Short mmCIF file of C-alpha atoms and ligand atoms in Angstrom, two decimals:
data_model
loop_
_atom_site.label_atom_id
_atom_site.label_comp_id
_atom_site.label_asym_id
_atom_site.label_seq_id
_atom_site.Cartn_x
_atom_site.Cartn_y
_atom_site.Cartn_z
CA UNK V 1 0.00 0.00 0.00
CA UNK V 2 0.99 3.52 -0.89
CA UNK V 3 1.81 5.52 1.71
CA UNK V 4 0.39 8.42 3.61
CA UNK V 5 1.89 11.51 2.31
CA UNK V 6 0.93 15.13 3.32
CA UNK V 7 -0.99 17.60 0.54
CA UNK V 8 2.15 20.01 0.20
CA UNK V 9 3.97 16.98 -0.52
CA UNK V 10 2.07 15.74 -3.31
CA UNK V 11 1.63 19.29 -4.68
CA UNK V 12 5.30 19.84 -4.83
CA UNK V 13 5.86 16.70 -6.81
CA UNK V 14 2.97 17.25 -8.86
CA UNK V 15 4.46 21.05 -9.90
CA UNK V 16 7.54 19.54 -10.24
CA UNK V 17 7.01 17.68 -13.28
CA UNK V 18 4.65 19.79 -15.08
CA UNK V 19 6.69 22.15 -17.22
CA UNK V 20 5.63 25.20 -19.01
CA UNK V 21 4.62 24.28 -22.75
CA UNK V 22 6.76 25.13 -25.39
CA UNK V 23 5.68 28.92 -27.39
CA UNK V 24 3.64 29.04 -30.41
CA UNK V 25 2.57 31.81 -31.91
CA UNK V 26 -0.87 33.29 -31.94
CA UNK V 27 -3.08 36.22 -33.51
CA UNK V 28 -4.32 38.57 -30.47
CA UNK V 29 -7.35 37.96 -30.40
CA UNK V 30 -7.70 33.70 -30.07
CA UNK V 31 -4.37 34.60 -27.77
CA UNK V 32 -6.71 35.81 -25.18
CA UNK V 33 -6.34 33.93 -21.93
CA UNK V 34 -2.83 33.06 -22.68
CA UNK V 35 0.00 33.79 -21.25
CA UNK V 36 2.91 35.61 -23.16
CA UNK V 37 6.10 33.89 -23.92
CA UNK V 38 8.27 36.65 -25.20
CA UNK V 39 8.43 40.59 -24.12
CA UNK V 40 6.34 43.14 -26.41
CA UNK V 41 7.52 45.99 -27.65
CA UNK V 42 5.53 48.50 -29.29
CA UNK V 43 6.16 48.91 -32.86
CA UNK V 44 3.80 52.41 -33.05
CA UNK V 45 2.88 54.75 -31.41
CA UNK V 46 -0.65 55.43 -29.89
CA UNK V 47 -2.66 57.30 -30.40
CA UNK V 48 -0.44 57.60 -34.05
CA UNK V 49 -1.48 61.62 -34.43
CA UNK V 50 -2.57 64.32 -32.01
CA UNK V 51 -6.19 64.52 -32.07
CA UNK V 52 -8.87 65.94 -30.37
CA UNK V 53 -10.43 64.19 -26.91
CA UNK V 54 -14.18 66.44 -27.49
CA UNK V 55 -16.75 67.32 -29.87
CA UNK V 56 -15.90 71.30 -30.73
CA UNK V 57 -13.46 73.97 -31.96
CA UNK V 58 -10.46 73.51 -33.00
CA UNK V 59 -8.38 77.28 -31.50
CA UNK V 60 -5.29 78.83 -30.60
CA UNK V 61 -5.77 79.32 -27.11
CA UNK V 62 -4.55 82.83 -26.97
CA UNK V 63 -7.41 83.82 -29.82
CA UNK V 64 -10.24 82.97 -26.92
CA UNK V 65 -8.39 84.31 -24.09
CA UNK V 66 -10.89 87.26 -23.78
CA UNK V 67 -13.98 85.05 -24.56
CA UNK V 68 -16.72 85.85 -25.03
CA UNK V 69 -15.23 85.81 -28.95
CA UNK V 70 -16.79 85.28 -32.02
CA UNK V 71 -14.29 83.42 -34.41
CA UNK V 72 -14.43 82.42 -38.44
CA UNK V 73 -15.06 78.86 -39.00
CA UNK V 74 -12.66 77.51 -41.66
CA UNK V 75 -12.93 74.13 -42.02
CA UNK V 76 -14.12 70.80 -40.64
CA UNK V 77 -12.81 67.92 -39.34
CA UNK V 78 -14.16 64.67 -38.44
CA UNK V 79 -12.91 61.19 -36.88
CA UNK V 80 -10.87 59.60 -39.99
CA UNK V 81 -10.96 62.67 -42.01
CA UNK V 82 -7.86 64.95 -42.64
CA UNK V 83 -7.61 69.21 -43.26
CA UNK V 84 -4.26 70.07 -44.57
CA UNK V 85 -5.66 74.02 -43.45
CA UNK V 86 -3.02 74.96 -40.85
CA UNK V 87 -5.18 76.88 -38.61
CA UNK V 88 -4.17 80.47 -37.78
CA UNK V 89 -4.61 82.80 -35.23
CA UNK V 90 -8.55 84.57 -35.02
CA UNK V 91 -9.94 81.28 -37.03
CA UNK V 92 -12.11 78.07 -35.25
CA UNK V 93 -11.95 74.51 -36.75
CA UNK V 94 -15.33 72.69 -36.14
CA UNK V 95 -13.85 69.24 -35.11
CA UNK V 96 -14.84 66.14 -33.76
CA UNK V 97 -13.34 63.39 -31.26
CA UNK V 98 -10.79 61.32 -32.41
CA UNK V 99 -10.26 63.78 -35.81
CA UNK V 100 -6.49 64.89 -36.03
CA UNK V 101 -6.00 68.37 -34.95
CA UNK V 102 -5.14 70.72 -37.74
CA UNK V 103 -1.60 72.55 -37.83
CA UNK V 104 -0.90 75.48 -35.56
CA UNK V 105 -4.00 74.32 -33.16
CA UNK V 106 -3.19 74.15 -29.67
CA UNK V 107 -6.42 73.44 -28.37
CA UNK V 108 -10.01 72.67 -28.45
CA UNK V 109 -12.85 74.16 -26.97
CA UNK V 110 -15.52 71.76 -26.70
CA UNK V 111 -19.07 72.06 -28.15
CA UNK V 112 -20.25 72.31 -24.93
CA UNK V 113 -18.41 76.20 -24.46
CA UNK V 114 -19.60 77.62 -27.51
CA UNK V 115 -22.75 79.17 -29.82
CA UNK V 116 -23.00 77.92 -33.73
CA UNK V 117 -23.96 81.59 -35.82
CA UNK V 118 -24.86 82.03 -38.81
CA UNK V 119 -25.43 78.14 -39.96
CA UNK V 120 -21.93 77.39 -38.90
CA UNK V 121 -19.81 79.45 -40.68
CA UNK V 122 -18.89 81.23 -37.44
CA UNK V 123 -19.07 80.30 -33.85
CA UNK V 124 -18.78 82.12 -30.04
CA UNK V 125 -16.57 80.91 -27.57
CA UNK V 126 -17.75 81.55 -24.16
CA UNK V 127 -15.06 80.54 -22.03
CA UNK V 128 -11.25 80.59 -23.11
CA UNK V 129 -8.84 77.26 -22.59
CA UNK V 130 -5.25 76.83 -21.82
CA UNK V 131 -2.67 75.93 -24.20
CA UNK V 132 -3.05 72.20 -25.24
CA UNK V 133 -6.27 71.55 -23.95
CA UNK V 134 -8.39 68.95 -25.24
CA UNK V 135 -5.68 67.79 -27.68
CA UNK V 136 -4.49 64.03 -27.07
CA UNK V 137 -0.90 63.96 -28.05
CA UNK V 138 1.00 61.58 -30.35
CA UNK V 139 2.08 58.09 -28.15
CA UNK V 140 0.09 59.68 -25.41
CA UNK V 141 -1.10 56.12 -24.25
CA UNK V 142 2.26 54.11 -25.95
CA UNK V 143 5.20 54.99 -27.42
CA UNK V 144 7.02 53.74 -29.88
CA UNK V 145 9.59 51.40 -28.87
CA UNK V 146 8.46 50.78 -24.73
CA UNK V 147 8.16 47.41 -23.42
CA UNK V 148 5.09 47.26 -23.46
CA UNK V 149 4.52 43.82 -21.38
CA UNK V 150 6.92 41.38 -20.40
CA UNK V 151 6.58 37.14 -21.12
CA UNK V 152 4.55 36.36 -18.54
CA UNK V 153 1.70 38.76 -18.86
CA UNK V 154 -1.56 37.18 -18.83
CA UNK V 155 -3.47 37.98 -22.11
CA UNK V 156 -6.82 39.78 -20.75
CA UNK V 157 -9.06 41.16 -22.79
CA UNK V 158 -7.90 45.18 -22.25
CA UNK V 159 -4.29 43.62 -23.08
CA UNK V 160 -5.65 42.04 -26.18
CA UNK V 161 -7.00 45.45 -27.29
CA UNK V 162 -3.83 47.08 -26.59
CA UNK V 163 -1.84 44.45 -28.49
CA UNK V 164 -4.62 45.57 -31.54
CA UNK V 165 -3.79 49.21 -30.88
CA UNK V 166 -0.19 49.08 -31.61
CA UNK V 167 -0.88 46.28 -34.75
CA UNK V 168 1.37 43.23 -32.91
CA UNK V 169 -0.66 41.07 -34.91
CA UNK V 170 1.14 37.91 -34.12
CA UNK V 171 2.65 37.29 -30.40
CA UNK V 172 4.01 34.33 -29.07
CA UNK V 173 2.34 32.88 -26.29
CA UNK V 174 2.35 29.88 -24.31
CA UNK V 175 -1.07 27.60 -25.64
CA UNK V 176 -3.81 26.53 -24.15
CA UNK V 177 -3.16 23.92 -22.48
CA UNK V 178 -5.37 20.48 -23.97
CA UNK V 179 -6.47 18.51 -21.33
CA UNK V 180 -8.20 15.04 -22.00
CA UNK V 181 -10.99 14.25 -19.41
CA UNK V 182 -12.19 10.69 -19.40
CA UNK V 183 -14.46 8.81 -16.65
CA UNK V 184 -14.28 5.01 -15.96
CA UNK V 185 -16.61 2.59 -14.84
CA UNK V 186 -18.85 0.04 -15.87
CA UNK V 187 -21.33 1.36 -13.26
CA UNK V 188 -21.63 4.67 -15.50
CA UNK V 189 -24.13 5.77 -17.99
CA UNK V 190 -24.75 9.09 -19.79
CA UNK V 191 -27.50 8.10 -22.45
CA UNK V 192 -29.93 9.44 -20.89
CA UNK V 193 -31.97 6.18 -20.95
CA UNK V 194 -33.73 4.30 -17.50
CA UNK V 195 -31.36 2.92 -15.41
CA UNK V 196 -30.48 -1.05 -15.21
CA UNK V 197 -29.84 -2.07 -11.91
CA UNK V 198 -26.38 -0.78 -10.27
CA UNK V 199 -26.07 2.06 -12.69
CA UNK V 200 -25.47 5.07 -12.32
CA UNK V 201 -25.74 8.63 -14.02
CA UNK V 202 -22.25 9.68 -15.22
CA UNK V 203 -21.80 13.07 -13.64
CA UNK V 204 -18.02 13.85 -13.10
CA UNK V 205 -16.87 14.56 -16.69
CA UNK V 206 -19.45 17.38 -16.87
CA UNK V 207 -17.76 18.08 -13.78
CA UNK V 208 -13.97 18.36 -15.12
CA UNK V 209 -14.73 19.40 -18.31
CA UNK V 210 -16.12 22.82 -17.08
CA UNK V 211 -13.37 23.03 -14.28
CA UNK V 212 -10.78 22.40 -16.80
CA UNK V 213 -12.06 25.19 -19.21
CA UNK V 214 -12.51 27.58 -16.18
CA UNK V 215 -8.45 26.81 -15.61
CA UNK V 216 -8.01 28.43 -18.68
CA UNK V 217 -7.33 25.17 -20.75
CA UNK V 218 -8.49 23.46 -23.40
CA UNK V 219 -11.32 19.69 -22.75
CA UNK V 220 -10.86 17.08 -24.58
CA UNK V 221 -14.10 14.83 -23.95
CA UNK V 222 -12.71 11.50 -24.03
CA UNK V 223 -16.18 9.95 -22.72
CA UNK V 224 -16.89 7.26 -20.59
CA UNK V 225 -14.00 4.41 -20.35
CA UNK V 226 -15.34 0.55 -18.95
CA UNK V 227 -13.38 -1.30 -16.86
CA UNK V 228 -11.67 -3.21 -19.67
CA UNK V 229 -7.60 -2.50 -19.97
CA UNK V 230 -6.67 -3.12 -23.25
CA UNK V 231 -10.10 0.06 -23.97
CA UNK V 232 -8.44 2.26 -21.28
CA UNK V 233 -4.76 1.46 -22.63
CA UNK V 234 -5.75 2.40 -26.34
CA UNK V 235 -8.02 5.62 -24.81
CA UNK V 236 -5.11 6.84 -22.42
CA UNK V 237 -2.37 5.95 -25.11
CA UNK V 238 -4.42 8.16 -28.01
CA UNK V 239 -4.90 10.90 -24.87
CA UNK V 240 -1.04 11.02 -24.66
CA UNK V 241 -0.62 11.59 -28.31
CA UNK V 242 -3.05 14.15 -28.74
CA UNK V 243 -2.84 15.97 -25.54
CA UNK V 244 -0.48 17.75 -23.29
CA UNK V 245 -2.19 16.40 -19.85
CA UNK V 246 -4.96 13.79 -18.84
CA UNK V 247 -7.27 13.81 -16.08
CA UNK V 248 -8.76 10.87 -15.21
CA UNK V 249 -11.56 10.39 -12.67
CA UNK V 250 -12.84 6.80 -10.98
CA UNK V 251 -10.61 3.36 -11.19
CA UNK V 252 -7.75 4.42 -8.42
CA UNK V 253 -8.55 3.01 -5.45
CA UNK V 254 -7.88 -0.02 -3.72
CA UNK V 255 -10.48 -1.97 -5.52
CA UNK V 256 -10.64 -4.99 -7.01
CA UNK V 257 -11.66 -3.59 -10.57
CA UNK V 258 -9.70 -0.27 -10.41
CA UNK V 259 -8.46 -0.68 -14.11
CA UNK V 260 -6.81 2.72 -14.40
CA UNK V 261 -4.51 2.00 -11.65
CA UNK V 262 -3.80 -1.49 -13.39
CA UNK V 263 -3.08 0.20 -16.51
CA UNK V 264 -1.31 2.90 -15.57
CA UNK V 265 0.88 1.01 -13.56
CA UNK V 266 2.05 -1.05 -16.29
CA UNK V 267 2.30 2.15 -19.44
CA UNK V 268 3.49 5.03 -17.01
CA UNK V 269 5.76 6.35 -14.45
CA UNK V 270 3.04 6.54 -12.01
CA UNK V 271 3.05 7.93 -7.82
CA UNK V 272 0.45 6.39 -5.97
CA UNK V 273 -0.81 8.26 -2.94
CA UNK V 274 -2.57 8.30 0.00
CA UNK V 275 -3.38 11.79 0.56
CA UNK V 276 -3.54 12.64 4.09
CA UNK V 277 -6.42 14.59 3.59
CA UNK V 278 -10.33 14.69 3.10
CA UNK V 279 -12.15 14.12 1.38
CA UNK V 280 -9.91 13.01 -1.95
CA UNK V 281 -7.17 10.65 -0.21
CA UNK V 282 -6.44 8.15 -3.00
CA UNK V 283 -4.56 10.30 -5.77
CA UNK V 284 -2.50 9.15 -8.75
CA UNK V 285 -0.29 11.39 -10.87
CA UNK V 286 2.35 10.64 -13.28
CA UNK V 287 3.79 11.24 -16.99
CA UNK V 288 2.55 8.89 -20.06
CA UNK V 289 5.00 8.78 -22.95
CA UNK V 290 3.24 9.83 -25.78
CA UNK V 291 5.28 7.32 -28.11
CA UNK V 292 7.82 10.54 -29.40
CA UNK V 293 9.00 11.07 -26.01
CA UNK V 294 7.31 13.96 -24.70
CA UNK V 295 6.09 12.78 -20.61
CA UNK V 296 2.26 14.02 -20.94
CA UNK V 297 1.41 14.88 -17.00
CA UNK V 298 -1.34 12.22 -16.17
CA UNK V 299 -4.09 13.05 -12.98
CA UNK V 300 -5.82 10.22 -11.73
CA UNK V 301 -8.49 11.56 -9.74
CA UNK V 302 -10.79 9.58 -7.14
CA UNK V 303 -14.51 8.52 -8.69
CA UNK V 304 -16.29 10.30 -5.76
CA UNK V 305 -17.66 13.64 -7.10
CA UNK V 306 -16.48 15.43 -4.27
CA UNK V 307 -13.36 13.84 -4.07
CA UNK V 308 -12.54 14.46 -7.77
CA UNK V 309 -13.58 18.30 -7.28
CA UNK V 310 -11.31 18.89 -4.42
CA UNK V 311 -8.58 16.91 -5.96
CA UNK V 312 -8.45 19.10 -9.37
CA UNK V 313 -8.66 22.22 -7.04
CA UNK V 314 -5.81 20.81 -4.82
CA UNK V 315 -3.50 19.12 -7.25
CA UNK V 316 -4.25 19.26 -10.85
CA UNK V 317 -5.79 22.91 -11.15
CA UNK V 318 -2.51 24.75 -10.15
CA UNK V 319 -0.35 22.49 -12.44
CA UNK V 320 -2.26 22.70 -15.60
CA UNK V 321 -2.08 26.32 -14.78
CA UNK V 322 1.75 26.35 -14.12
CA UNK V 323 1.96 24.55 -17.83
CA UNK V 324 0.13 27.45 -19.07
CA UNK V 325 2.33 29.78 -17.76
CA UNK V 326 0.09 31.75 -15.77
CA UNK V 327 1.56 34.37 -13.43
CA UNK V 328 -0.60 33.29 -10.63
CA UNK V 329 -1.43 29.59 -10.26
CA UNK V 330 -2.90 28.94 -7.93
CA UNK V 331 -6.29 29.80 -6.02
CA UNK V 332 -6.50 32.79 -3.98
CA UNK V 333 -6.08 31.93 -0.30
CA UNK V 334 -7.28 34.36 2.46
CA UNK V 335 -7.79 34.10 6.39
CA UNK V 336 -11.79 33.83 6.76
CA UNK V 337 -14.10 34.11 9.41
CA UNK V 338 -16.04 30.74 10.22
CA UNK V 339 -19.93 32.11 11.16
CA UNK V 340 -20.22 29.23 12.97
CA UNK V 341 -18.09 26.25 14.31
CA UNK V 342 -16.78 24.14 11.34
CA UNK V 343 -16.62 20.49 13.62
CA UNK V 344 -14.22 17.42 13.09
CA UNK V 345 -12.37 14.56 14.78
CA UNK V 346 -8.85 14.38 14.65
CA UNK V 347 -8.31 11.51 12.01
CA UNK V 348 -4.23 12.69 10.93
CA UNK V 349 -5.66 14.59 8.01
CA UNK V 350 -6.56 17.73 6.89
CA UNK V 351 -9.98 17.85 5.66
CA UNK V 352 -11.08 20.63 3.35
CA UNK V 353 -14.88 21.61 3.76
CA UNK V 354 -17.07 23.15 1.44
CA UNK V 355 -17.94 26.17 2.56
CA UNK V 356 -19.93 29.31 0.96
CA UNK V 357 -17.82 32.62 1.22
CA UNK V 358 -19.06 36.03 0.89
CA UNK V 359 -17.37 39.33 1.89
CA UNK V 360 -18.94 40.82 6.01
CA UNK V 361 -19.47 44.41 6.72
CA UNK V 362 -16.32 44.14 8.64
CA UNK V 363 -14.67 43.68 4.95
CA UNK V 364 -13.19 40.13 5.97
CA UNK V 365 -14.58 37.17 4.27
CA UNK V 366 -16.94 35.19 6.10
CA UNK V 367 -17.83 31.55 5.28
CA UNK V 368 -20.64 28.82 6.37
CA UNK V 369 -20.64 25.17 5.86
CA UNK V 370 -22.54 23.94 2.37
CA UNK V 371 -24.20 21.00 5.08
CA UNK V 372 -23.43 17.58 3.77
CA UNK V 373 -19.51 16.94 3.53
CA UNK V 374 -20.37 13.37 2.03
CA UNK V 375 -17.75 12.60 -0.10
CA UNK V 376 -20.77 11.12 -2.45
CA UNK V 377 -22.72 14.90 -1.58
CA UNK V 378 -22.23 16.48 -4.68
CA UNK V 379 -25.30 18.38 -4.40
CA UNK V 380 -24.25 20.43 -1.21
CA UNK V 381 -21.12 21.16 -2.78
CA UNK V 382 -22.06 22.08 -5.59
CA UNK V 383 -23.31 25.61 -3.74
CA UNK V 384 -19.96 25.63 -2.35
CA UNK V 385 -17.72 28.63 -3.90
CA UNK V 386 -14.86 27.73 -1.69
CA UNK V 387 -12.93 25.53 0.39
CA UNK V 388 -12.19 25.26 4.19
CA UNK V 389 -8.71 23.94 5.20
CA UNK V 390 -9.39 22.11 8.64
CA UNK V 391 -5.99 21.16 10.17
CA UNK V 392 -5.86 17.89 12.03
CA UNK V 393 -7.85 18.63 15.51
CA UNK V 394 -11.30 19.29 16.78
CA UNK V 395 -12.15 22.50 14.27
CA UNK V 396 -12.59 26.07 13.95
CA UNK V 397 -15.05 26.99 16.76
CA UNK V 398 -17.63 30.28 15.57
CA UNK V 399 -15.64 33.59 14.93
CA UNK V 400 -12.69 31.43 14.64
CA UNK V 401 -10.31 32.11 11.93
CA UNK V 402 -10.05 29.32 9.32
CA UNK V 403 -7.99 29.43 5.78
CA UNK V 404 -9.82 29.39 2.66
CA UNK V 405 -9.43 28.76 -0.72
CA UNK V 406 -11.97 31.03 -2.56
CA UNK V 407 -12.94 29.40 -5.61
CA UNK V 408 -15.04 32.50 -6.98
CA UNK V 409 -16.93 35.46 -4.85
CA UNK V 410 -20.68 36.32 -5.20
P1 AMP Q 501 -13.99 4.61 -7.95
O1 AMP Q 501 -13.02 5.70 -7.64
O2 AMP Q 501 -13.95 4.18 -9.36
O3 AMP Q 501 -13.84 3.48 -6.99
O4 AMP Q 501 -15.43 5.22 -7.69
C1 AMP Q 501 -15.79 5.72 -6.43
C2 AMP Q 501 -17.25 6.09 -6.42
O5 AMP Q 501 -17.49 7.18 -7.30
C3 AMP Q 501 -18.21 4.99 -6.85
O6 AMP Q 501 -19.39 5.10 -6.08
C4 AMP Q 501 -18.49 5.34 -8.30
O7 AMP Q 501 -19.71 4.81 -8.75
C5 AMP Q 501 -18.50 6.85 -8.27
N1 AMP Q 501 -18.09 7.37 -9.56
C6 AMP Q 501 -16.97 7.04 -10.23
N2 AMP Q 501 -16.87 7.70 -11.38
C7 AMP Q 501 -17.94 8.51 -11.45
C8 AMP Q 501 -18.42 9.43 -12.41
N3 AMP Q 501 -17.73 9.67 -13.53
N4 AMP Q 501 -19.58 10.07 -12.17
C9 AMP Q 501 -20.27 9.84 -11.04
N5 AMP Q 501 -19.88 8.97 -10.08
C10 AMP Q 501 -18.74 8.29 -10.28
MG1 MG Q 502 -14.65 2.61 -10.51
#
């Protein structure tokens, strides 16, 4: 039999072996949620001319000083548009936001400040503006030749855009990781059909394939594997070749029909643990060659929907993150307030609770037990939105301080 190791332990051995990916490079936009693998540096400027930030008149500040004025309108200008007019002193430009601001401007008054006479073809400024008012200058937001973000920056959505503004296309990032999720067991169905007796409903792929995707990686749906090992050898084998990880969930007990610890045993260089922790104590993880020599990182997870949750968040979640590259991989981990006691028996374990967590008037996060901490309870957890780290001992008694890993906050 295994034996018992402690949850840092197996983390540290899981991280240990799963690498960052290699770079590939990606347009912007399908880059988003990446990571970059190689500094940016702007190749233009932005904004690329100095243009106006209002709706209004293009002036020489000193020709409104004594506003009220009444000023010539010259010319127009709109967003996209161009005047080669170089404005002069005693003469308005009707412009718009975003237009380029005409030579020998060095301000705008905006629309807001002034009176349209005669149709437009003059206008009164009621208030005057300092020099450079209004007027966005050239490589006001980025200049041309910064360093803009270093590797390592995660790809978010206002990064993307910026990436767009200064036209680096192409970037090299570290890809999504692709993560193959199959289920064993002969006990599972998912056709949706009555149940023959000693089935049961398939539920943990759903499971795994969302958390996966929320982890920032790519499913694989590899479906439901039986109990058979030359199925599971061909499945995992394919996974290996097609994949850069594998999550597995069911078959890694001590059971007499746990096929994916038979199997893996025999194709990979597998760890077999004994967690001390629960729920989620059996845990397998381990690298699968995928026949050209690359070790594909391999999760066995327990069958028990709750164990299998709390086993991605605790061991496979932060690794498939660290082989995305992501700056932060791990779960957020604060000091919360229990609202009332959290109870357990010392067993030698930790056992992680599902807990809901929302933010107190005091500012601290609170959190209160989801009820049933089955390890078969999926329904209870499944309200949970983060977990309670009980250390070995009789619990957190109310008001207590407890760590918590916040999976998301309402
Ligand atoms: P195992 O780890 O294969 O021994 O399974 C442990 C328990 O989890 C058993 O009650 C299984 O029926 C259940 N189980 C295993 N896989 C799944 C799954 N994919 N969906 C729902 N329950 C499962
Ligand atoms: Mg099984």
């Amino acid at each position: 039999m295994a034996p018992v190791i402690d949850i840092a332990d197996a983390r540290a051995l899981v991280l240990q072996h799963c690498g960052v990916l290699p770079p590939v490079s990606m347009p912007f936009r399908a880059a988003i949620g990446t990571v970059l693998a190689a500094e940016v540096v702007a190749g233009e400027d932005v904004p690329p001319f100095a243009n106006s930030a209002v709706d209004g008149y293009a002036v020489r500040a000193e020709s409104v000083q004594a506003a009220p004025v009444e000023l010539p309108v010259v010319a127009e200008v709109a967003a996209g548009a161009f005047t080669d007019h170089v404005l002069q002193p005693g003469e308005a430009i009707r412009i718009m936001t975003g237009a380029p601001v005409p030579d020998g401007t060095d301000a705008v008054v905006m629309v807001e400040d002034t009176e349209r006479l005669d149709g437009g073809t003059r206008v009164r400024v009621l208030k005057p503006v300092d020099a450079g008012s209004a007027v966005r200058a050239a490589g006001d937001d980025v200049r041309t030749g910064t360093a803009l973000y270093p590797a390592g920056t995660l790809i978010t959505p206002a990064v993307a855009a910026v990436l767009a503004s200064v036209n680096a296309a192409v970037v090299s990032v570290v890809p999504r990781v692709r993560v193959a999720v199959l289920s064993t067991g002969d006990e599972l169905v998912d056709d949706g059909g009555p149940l023959a007796p000693g089935q049961i409903r398939e539920s943990n792929r759903t499971m795994l394939h969302g958390l996966v995707h929320d982890a920032g990686c790519e499913a694989v749906d590899l479906g439901i594997v039986r109990d058979d090992e030359a199925v599971l050898e061909t499945v995992l084998r394919e996974a290996a070749r097609t994949c850069d990880a594998i999550v597995t969930s069911g078959g890694v007990s001590m059971g007499d029909y746990d096929v994916v610890k038979a199997v893996l045993s025999r194709i990979a260089e597998m760890h077999w643990m004994q967690i001390a922790i629960k729920p989620a104590k059996p845990f397998a993880f381990g690298l699968l060659d995928d026949g050209a020599g690359r070790r594909v990182p391999v999760f066995g997870l327990p069958g028990n929907p709750v164990s299998s949750l709390v086993s991605f968040e605790l061991l496979a979640r932060p690794a498939l993150r660290q082989m995305a590259g992501m700056p932060q991989p791990a779960r957020p981990w604060v000091s919360a307030v229990a609202d009332h006691g959290l109870g357990r028996r010392p067993d030698g374990k930790v056992h992680y609770q599902r807990v809901v967590a929302a933010f107190g008037d005091d500012g601290r996060v609170h959190v209160q037990s989801v009820g049933a901490q089955g390890s078969h309870q999926l329904a209870a957890t499944s309200m949970a939105n983060a977990i309670a780290e009980l250390p070995d001992g009789d619990g957190v008694a109310a008001g207590g301080t407890v760590r918590t890993m916040l999976l998301w906050v309402v």
